[in-house]
PDB file of C-alpha atoms in Angstrom:
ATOM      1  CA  UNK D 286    -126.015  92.882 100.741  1.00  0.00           C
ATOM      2  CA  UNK D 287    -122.303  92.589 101.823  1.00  0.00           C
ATOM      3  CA  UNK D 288    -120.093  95.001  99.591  1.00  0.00           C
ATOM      4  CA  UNK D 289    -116.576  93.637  98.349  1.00  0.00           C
ATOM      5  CA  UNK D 290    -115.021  95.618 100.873  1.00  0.00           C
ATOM      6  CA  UNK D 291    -117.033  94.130 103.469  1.00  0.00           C
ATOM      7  CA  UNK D 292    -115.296  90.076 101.956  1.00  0.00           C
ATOM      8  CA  UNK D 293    -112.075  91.455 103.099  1.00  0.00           C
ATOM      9  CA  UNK D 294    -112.522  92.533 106.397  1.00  0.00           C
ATOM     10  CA  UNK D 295    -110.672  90.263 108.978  1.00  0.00           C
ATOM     11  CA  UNK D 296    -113.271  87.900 110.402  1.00  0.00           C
ATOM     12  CA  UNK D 297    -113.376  84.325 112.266  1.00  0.00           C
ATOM     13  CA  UNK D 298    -115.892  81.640 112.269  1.00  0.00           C
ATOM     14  CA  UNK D 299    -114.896  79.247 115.772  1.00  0.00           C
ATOM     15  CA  UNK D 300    -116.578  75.545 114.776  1.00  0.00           C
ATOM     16  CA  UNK D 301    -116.622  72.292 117.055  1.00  0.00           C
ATOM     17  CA  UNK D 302    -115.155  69.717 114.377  1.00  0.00           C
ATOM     18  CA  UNK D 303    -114.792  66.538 116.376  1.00  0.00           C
ATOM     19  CA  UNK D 304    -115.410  66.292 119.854  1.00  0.00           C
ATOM     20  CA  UNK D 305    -112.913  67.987 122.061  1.00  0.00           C
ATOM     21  CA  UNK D 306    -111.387  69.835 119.121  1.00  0.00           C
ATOM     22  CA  UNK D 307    -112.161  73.530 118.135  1.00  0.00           C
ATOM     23  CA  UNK D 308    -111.708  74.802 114.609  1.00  0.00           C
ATOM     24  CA  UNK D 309    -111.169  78.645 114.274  1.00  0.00           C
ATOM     25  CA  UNK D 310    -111.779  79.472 110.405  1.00  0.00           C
ATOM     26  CA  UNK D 311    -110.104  82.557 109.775  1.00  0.00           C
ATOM     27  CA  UNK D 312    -110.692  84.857 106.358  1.00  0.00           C
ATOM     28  CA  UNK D 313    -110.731  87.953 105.251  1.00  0.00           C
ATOM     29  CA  UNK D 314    -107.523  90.345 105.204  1.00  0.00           C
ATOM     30  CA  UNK D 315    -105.699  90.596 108.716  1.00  0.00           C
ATOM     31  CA  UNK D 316    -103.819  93.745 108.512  1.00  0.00           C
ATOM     32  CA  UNK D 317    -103.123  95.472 111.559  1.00  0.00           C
ATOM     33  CA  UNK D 318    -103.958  98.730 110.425  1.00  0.00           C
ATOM     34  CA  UNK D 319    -107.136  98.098 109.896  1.00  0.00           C
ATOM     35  CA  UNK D 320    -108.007  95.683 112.977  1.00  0.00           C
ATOM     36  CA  UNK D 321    -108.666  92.274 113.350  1.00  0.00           C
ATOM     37  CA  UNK D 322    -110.888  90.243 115.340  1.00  0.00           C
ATOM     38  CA  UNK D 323    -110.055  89.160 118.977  1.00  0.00           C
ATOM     39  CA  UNK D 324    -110.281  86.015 120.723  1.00  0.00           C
ATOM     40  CA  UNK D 325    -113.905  86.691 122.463  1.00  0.00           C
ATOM     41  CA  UNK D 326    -115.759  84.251 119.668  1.00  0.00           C
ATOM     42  CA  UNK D 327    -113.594  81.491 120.757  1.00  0.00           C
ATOM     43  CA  UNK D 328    -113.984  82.640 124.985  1.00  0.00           C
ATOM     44  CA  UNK D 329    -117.707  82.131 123.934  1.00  0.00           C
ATOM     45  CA  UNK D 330    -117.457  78.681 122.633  1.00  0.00           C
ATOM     46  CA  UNK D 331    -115.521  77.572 125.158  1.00  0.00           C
ATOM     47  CA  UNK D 332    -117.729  78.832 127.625  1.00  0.00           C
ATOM     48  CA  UNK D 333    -120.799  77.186 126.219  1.00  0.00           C
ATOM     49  CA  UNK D 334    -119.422  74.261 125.100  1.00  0.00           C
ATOM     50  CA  UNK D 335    -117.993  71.246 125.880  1.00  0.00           C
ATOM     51  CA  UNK D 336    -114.102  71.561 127.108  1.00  0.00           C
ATOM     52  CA  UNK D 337    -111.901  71.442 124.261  1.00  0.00           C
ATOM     53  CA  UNK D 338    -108.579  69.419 124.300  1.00  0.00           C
ATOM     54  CA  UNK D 339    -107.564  70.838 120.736  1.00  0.00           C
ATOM     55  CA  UNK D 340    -107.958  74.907 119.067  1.00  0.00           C
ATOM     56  CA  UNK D 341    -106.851  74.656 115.197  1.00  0.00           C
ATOM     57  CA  UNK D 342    -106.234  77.745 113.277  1.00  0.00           C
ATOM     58  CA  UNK D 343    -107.849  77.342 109.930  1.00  0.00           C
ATOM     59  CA  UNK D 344    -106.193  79.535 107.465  1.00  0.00           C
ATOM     60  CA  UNK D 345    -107.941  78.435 103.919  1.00  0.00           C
ATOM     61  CA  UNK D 346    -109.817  81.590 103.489  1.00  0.00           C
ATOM     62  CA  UNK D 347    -107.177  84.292 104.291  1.00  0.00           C
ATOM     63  CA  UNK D 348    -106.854  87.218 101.968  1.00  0.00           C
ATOM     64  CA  UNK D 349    -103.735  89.491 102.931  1.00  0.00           C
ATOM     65  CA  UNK D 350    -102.566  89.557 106.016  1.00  0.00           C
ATOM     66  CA  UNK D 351     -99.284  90.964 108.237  1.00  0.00           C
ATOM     67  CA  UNK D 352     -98.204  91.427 111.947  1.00  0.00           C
ATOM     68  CA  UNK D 353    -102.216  91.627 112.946  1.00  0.00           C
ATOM     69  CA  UNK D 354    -101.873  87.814 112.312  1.00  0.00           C
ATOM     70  CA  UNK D 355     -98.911  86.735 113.717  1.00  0.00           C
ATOM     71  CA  UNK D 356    -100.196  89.269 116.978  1.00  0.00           C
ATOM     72  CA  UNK D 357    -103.555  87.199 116.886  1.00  0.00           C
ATOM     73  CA  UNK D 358    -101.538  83.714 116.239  1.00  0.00           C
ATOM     74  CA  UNK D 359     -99.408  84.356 119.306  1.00  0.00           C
ATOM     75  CA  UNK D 360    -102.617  84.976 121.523  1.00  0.00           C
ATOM     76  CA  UNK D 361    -103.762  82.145 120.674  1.00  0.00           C
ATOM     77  CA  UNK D 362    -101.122  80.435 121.639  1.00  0.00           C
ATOM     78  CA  UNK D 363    -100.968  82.032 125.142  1.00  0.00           C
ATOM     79  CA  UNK D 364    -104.750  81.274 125.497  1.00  0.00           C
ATOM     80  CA  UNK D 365    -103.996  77.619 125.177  1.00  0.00           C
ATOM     81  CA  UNK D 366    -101.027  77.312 127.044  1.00  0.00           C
ATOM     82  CA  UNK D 367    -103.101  79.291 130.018  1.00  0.00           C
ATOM     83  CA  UNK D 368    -105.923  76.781 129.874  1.00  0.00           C
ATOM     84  CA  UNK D 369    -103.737  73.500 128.800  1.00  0.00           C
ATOM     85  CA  UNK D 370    -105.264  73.366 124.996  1.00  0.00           C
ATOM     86  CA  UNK D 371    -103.030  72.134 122.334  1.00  0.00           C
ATOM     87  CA  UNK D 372    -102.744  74.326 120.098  1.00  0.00           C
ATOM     88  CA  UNK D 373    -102.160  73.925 116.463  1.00  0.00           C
ATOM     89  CA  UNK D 374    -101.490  76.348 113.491  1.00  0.00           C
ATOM     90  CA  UNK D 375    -102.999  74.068 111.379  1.00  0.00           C
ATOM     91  CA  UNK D 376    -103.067  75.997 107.231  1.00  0.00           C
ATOM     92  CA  UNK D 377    -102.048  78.974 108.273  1.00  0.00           C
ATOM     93  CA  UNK D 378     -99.283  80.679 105.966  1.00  0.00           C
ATOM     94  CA  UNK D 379     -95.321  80.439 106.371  1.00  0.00           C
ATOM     95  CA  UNK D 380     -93.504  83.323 107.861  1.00  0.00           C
TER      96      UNK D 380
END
């Protein structure tokens, strides 16, 4: 049984919404400090899947979060600009 420490840990969830499009749901706290998830879920989808044209960040179920997810927003970035995927922010937070 998950604890409520265990709801705040910094996790994603990569989904295939539409064809061609890749939804990354991201919750959970992203602090630096205490680590955050890297980008091998969505290297795994990518690799099983169809090619995507489209990777949207999902932000709905963030908790707290500082420089561990702007570090993991800008990755993202550079992993779709290395493989030509659009890349979209989607709900994630200002700042």
């Amino acid at each position: 049984m998950p604890t409520p420490q265990d709801q705040n840990v910094a996790r994603l969830e990569v989904r295939r919404r539409q064809p061609g499009t890749l939804a990354v749901e991201l919750a959970g706290d992203w602090l630096a400090r205490a680590g955050v998830p890297g980008l091998e879920a969505i290297e795994r989808e990518l690799a099983i899947g169809q090619a995507a044209a489209v990777l949207e960040l999902e932000g709905a179920g963030l908790g707290r979060w500082d420089s561990g997810l702007v570090l993991f927003t800008l990755r993202c970035r550079e992993f779709c600009r290395e493989r030509q995927i659009e890349f979209r922010p989607g709900s994630l937070p200002e700042g």
